């Protein structure tokens, strides 16, 4: 019986030890489970309902409207100006009819002409026609084209602002013809420049031409006189020169 009692005591102690170990294991598992299922904290450290220090925070940069309840508007108490909707009460603006800015508009002084008005134009100047024009005429024609292109550019800006939906094709055609005229003017002036350069090369080789600028440019050294006939031949040539100048020389000038 004594051996049985010792066995019973040993079993009771073993059961208590196992129960204590199971309890410790359960507490450790619960601790690990609590760590795993703990919700994560918010990233920002500021309070969620903290009032921002910047009073302009939330105001729209485009609409200039504040965020409701955060920005206070400064109102001085004066009445705001009201727009005048009655046309009879509008202030009449008087401008000079010869103002320089009218040069950016057409003769009718309208911002956007109709397609029919833009379509009423002639053709571009040809190079063959401009070759007969003087320097002053080409200069005036060039600046007339510049003025016309300024008018077309002003109308195009107004057309992009209003967006009427018409006039782009006619204005483009008119602008292209004006540019063709300017291109033809440059072509004619380039031909004259090359002709002038070639004439300078020929004049440098001619002993009768003085390019120094210190006297007459043309100084003939010899005269075509026949020594056998003498003065009579010279007088006969003098009489024949006016007829030549009045006839063939005049035609030659028209060809140039």
Short mmCIF file of C-alpha atoms in Angstrom, two decimals:
data_model
loop_
_atom_site.label_atom_id
_atom_site.label_comp_id
_atom_site.label_asym_id
_atom_site.label_seq_id
_atom_site.Cartn_x
_atom_site.Cartn_y
_atom_site.Cartn_z
CA UNK A 1 0.00 0.00 0.00
CA UNK A 2 2.93 2.26 0.71
CA UNK A 3 4.21 1.75 -2.86
CA UNK A 4 0.79 2.55 -4.31
CA UNK A 5 0.62 5.79 -2.37
CA UNK A 6 3.96 6.90 -3.67
CA UNK A 7 2.85 6.14 -7.21
CA UNK A 8 -0.35 8.13 -6.77
CA UNK A 9 1.60 11.12 -5.43
CA UNK A 10 4.03 10.93 -8.31
CA UNK A 11 1.21 10.82 -10.84
CA UNK A 12 -0.51 13.82 -9.18
CA UNK A 13 2.72 15.85 -9.30
CA UNK A 14 3.24 14.91 -12.97
CA UNK A 15 -0.31 15.98 -13.84
CA UNK A 16 0.18 19.31 -12.07
CA UNK A 17 3.43 19.83 -13.93
CA UNK A 18 1.77 19.06 -17.26
CA UNK A 19 -1.12 21.39 -16.49
CA UNK A 20 1.26 24.20 -15.56
CA UNK A 21 3.23 23.70 -18.80
CA UNK A 22 0.02 23.67 -20.85
CA UNK A 23 -1.07 26.90 -19.24
CA UNK A 24 2.23 28.57 -19.99
CA UNK A 25 2.06 27.33 -23.56
CA UNK A 26 -1.47 28.67 -23.97
CA UNK A 27 -0.47 32.07 -22.62
CA UNK A 28 2.46 32.22 -25.06
CA UNK A 29 0.23 31.29 -27.99
CA UNK A 30 -2.32 33.94 -27.00
CA UNK A 31 0.48 36.50 -26.76
CA UNK A 32 1.74 35.62 -30.23
CA UNK A 33 -1.82 35.66 -31.60
CA UNK A 34 -2.40 39.08 -30.12
CA UNK A 35 0.75 40.40 -31.74
CA UNK A 36 -0.25 39.02 -35.12
CA UNK A 37 -3.81 40.43 -35.07
CA UNK A 38 -2.89 43.85 -33.66
CA UNK A 39 -4.16 46.56 -36.11
CA UNK A 40 -1.46 48.72 -37.72
CA UNK A 41 -1.15 52.35 -36.69
CA UNK A 42 -1.69 55.34 -39.00
CA UNK A 43 1.32 56.66 -40.91
CA UNK A 44 0.90 60.33 -39.96
CA UNK A 45 1.59 61.36 -36.39
CA UNK A 46 -0.65 64.43 -36.35
CA UNK A 47 -4.12 64.30 -34.93
CA UNK A 48 -6.85 63.47 -37.40
CA UNK A 49 -8.98 66.47 -36.47
CA UNK A 50 -6.17 68.95 -35.97
CA UNK A 51 -6.86 72.44 -37.36
CA UNK A 52 -4.20 73.52 -39.92
CA UNK A 53 -2.17 76.59 -39.09
CA UNK A 54 -2.32 77.90 -42.67
CA UNK A 55 -5.62 79.73 -42.94
CA UNK A 56 -5.38 79.84 -46.74
CA UNK A 57 -5.28 76.07 -46.97
CA UNK A 58 -8.02 74.74 -49.19
CA UNK A 59 -8.53 77.93 -51.22
CA UNK A 60 -8.78 77.38 -54.96
CA UNK A 61 -5.97 78.99 -56.96
CA UNK A 62 -8.17 79.22 -60.08
CA UNK A 63 -11.57 80.14 -58.73
CA UNK A 64 -10.31 82.05 -55.68
CA UNK A 65 -12.95 80.37 -53.57
CA UNK A 66 -12.03 79.40 -49.99
CA UNK A 67 -12.72 76.09 -48.36
CA UNK A 68 -15.94 76.52 -46.36
CA UNK A 69 -15.42 77.00 -42.68
CA UNK A 70 -11.66 77.48 -42.76
CA UNK A 71 -10.85 80.79 -44.48
CA UNK A 72 -12.49 84.06 -43.49
CA UNK A 73 -12.98 86.70 -46.18
CA UNK A 74 -12.02 90.29 -45.45
CA UNK A 75 -15.05 92.44 -46.19
CA UNK A 76 -14.81 96.17 -45.60
CA UNK A 77 -18.54 96.75 -45.70
CA UNK A 78 -18.62 98.78 -48.94
CA UNK A 79 -21.10 97.92 -51.65
CA UNK A 80 -19.65 96.01 -54.54
CA UNK A 81 -19.93 97.63 -58.00
CA UNK A 82 -22.74 96.36 -60.14
CA UNK A 83 -22.33 95.81 -63.90
CA UNK A 84 -24.20 98.19 -66.17
CA UNK A 85 -26.44 96.09 -68.39
CA UNK A 86 -28.29 98.98 -70.06
CA UNK A 87 -26.50 99.90 -73.34
CA UNK A 88 -27.82 103.46 -73.18
CA UNK A 89 -25.88 104.06 -69.95
CA UNK A 90 -22.54 102.85 -71.30
CA UNK A 91 -19.74 105.37 -71.50
CA UNK A 92 -18.96 106.29 -75.09
CA UNK A 93 -15.31 105.77 -75.95
CA UNK A 94 -14.08 108.32 -78.50
CA UNK A 95 -11.09 107.30 -80.59
CA UNK A 96 -9.27 109.07 -83.37
CA UNK A 97 -10.23 107.89 -86.86
CA UNK A 98 -6.55 108.16 -87.84
CA UNK A 99 -5.27 106.05 -84.94
CA UNK A 100 -2.35 103.81 -85.82
CA UNK A 101 -3.99 100.68 -84.43
CA UNK A 102 -6.68 100.91 -87.13
CA UNK A 103 -4.00 99.64 -89.48
CA UNK A 104 -4.59 96.17 -88.06
CA UNK A 105 -8.16 96.19 -89.38
CA UNK A 106 -9.60 96.30 -92.88
CA UNK A 107 -11.41 99.24 -94.43
CA UNK A 108 -14.73 98.22 -92.82
CA UNK A 109 -12.95 98.04 -89.43
CA UNK A 110 -14.57 94.76 -88.45
CA UNK A 111 -12.81 92.14 -86.38
CA UNK A 112 -14.03 89.09 -88.33
CA UNK A 113 -15.05 89.56 -91.98
CA UNK A 114 -17.42 87.23 -93.77
CA UNK A 115 -16.07 84.52 -96.10
CA UNK A 116 -17.39 86.49 -99.07
CA UNK A 117 -15.33 89.53 -98.07
CA UNK A 118 -12.17 87.44 -97.64
CA UNK A 119 -12.78 85.79 -101.01
CA UNK A 120 -12.85 89.14 -102.84
CA UNK A 121 -9.17 89.48 -103.74
CA UNK A 122 -7.00 89.36 -106.84
CA UNK A 123 -4.15 87.09 -107.79
CA UNK A 124 -0.54 87.30 -106.66
CA UNK A 125 2.00 89.44 -108.54
CA UNK A 126 4.23 87.54 -110.96
CA UNK A 127 8.00 87.94 -111.20
CA UNK A 128 7.71 89.00 -114.86
CA UNK A 129 5.51 91.93 -113.81
CA UNK A 130 7.73 93.00 -110.93
CA UNK A 131 10.86 93.13 -113.09
CA UNK A 132 9.53 96.34 -114.69
CA UNK A 133 8.80 98.03 -111.37
CA UNK A 134 11.11 100.61 -109.82
CA UNK A 135 12.75 100.30 -106.43
CA UNK A 136 10.21 102.66 -104.85
CA UNK A 137 7.27 100.68 -106.28
CA UNK A 138 8.67 97.39 -104.96
CA UNK A 139 9.27 99.01 -101.56
CA UNK A 140 5.67 100.25 -101.35
CA UNK A 141 4.26 96.92 -102.53
CA UNK A 142 6.30 95.03 -99.93
CA UNK A 143 4.96 97.06 -97.02
CA UNK A 144 1.43 96.84 -98.40
CA UNK A 145 1.81 93.04 -98.18
CA UNK A 146 3.12 93.33 -94.62
CA UNK A 147 0.10 95.42 -93.64
CA UNK A 148 -2.25 92.91 -95.25
CA UNK A 149 -0.67 90.03 -93.35
CA UNK A 150 -0.99 91.95 -90.07
CA UNK A 151 -4.71 92.37 -90.75
CA UNK A 152 -5.08 88.66 -91.46
CA UNK A 153 -3.17 87.76 -88.29
CA UNK A 154 -5.45 90.01 -86.20
CA UNK A 155 -8.53 88.41 -87.71
CA UNK A 156 -7.14 84.94 -87.04
CA UNK A 157 -6.58 85.72 -83.35
CA UNK A 158 -10.11 87.04 -83.03
CA UNK A 159 -11.42 83.99 -84.88
CA UNK A 160 -9.66 81.67 -82.42
CA UNK A 161 -11.14 83.59 -79.50
CA UNK A 162 -14.73 83.77 -80.70
CA UNK A 163 -14.73 80.43 -82.62
CA UNK A 164 -17.40 81.38 -85.19
CA UNK A 165 -16.69 78.26 -87.26
CA UNK A 166 -16.09 79.94 -90.63
CA UNK A 167 -13.50 81.94 -92.54
CA UNK A 168 -10.38 79.82 -91.95
CA UNK A 169 -10.11 78.48 -95.50
CA UNK A 170 -10.66 81.86 -97.19
CA UNK A 171 -8.20 83.62 -94.88
CA UNK A 172 -5.57 80.93 -95.49
CA UNK A 173 -5.91 81.29 -99.28
CA UNK A 174 -5.62 85.07 -99.08
CA UNK A 175 -2.56 84.88 -96.84
CA UNK A 176 -0.89 82.41 -99.20
CA UNK A 177 -1.34 84.77 -102.17
CA UNK A 178 0.17 87.66 -100.22
CA UNK A 179 3.16 85.50 -99.33
CA UNK A 180 3.55 84.52 -103.00
CA UNK A 181 3.75 88.21 -103.88
CA UNK A 182 6.45 88.79 -101.27
CA UNK A 183 8.37 85.80 -102.60
CA UNK A 184 8.18 87.26 -106.13
CA UNK A 185 9.48 90.63 -104.87
CA UNK A 186 12.49 88.91 -103.30
CA UNK A 187 13.08 87.04 -106.55
CA UNK A 188 13.10 90.26 -108.61
CA UNK A 189 15.42 92.03 -106.18
CA UNK A 190 17.80 89.05 -106.15
CA UNK A 191 18.03 89.17 -109.95
CA UNK A 192 18.87 92.87 -109.82
CA UNK A 193 21.53 92.27 -107.21
CA UNK A 194 23.23 89.61 -109.33
CA UNK A 195 23.02 91.87 -112.40
CA UNK A 196 24.64 94.69 -110.40
CA UNK A 197 27.47 92.43 -109.28
CA UNK A 198 28.13 91.33 -112.87
CA UNK A 199 28.11 94.96 -114.02
CA UNK A 200 30.71 95.84 -111.39
CA UNK A 201 33.00 93.09 -112.66
CA UNK A 202 32.72 94.38 -116.23
CA UNK A 203 33.28 98.00 -115.12
CA UNK A 204 36.48 97.09 -113.31
CA UNK A 205 37.96 95.83 -116.60
CA UNK A 206 36.88 98.91 -118.60
CA UNK A 207 39.42 101.76 -118.64
CA UNK A 208 36.73 104.33 -119.52
CA UNK A 209 34.85 103.75 -116.23
CA UNK A 210 36.06 105.20 -112.94
CA UNK A 211 34.56 103.56 -109.82
CA UNK A 212 36.57 105.56 -107.28
CA UNK A 213 33.80 108.14 -106.84
CA UNK A 214 36.18 111.09 -107.36
CA UNK A 215 34.64 112.51 -110.50
CA UNK A 216 32.46 111.35 -113.39
CA UNK A 217 32.05 107.59 -113.57
CA UNK A 218 32.37 107.45 -117.39
CA UNK A 219 35.42 109.10 -119.03
CA UNK A 220 35.84 108.04 -122.68
CA UNK A 221 39.52 108.07 -123.65
CA UNK A 222 39.18 107.80 -127.47
CA UNK A 223 36.58 108.82 -130.05
CA UNK A 224 35.68 106.75 -133.08
CA UNK A 225 36.78 109.32 -135.76
CA UNK A 226 38.00 108.38 -139.22
CA UNK A 227 41.26 110.32 -139.89
CA UNK A 228 40.71 110.30 -143.69
CA UNK A 229 37.39 112.13 -143.50
CA UNK A 230 38.23 114.39 -140.54
CA UNK A 231 35.61 116.72 -139.14
CA UNK A 232 32.98 115.92 -141.76
CA UNK A 233 32.70 112.34 -140.56
CA UNK A 234 32.43 113.57 -136.98
CA UNK A 235 29.63 115.97 -137.85
CA UNK A 236 27.77 113.30 -139.75
CA UNK A 237 27.92 110.97 -136.78
CA UNK A 238 26.70 113.77 -134.51
CA UNK A 239 23.69 114.27 -136.74
CA UNK A 240 22.92 110.56 -136.80
CA UNK A 241 23.03 110.06 -133.03
CA UNK A 242 19.73 111.85 -132.19
CA UNK A 243 17.81 109.68 -134.69
CA UNK A 244 19.28 106.54 -133.15
CA UNK A 245 18.39 107.64 -129.64
CA UNK A 246 14.84 108.53 -130.52
CA UNK A 247 14.22 105.21 -132.23
CA UNK A 248 16.08 102.08 -131.28
CA UNK A 249 17.36 103.31 -127.94
CA UNK A 250 13.86 104.07 -126.71
CA UNK A 251 12.74 100.55 -127.57
CA UNK A 252 15.72 99.08 -125.79
CA UNK A 253 14.79 100.95 -122.61
CA UNK A 254 11.33 99.42 -122.65
CA UNK A 255 12.78 95.93 -122.90
CA UNK A 256 14.87 96.46 -119.76
#
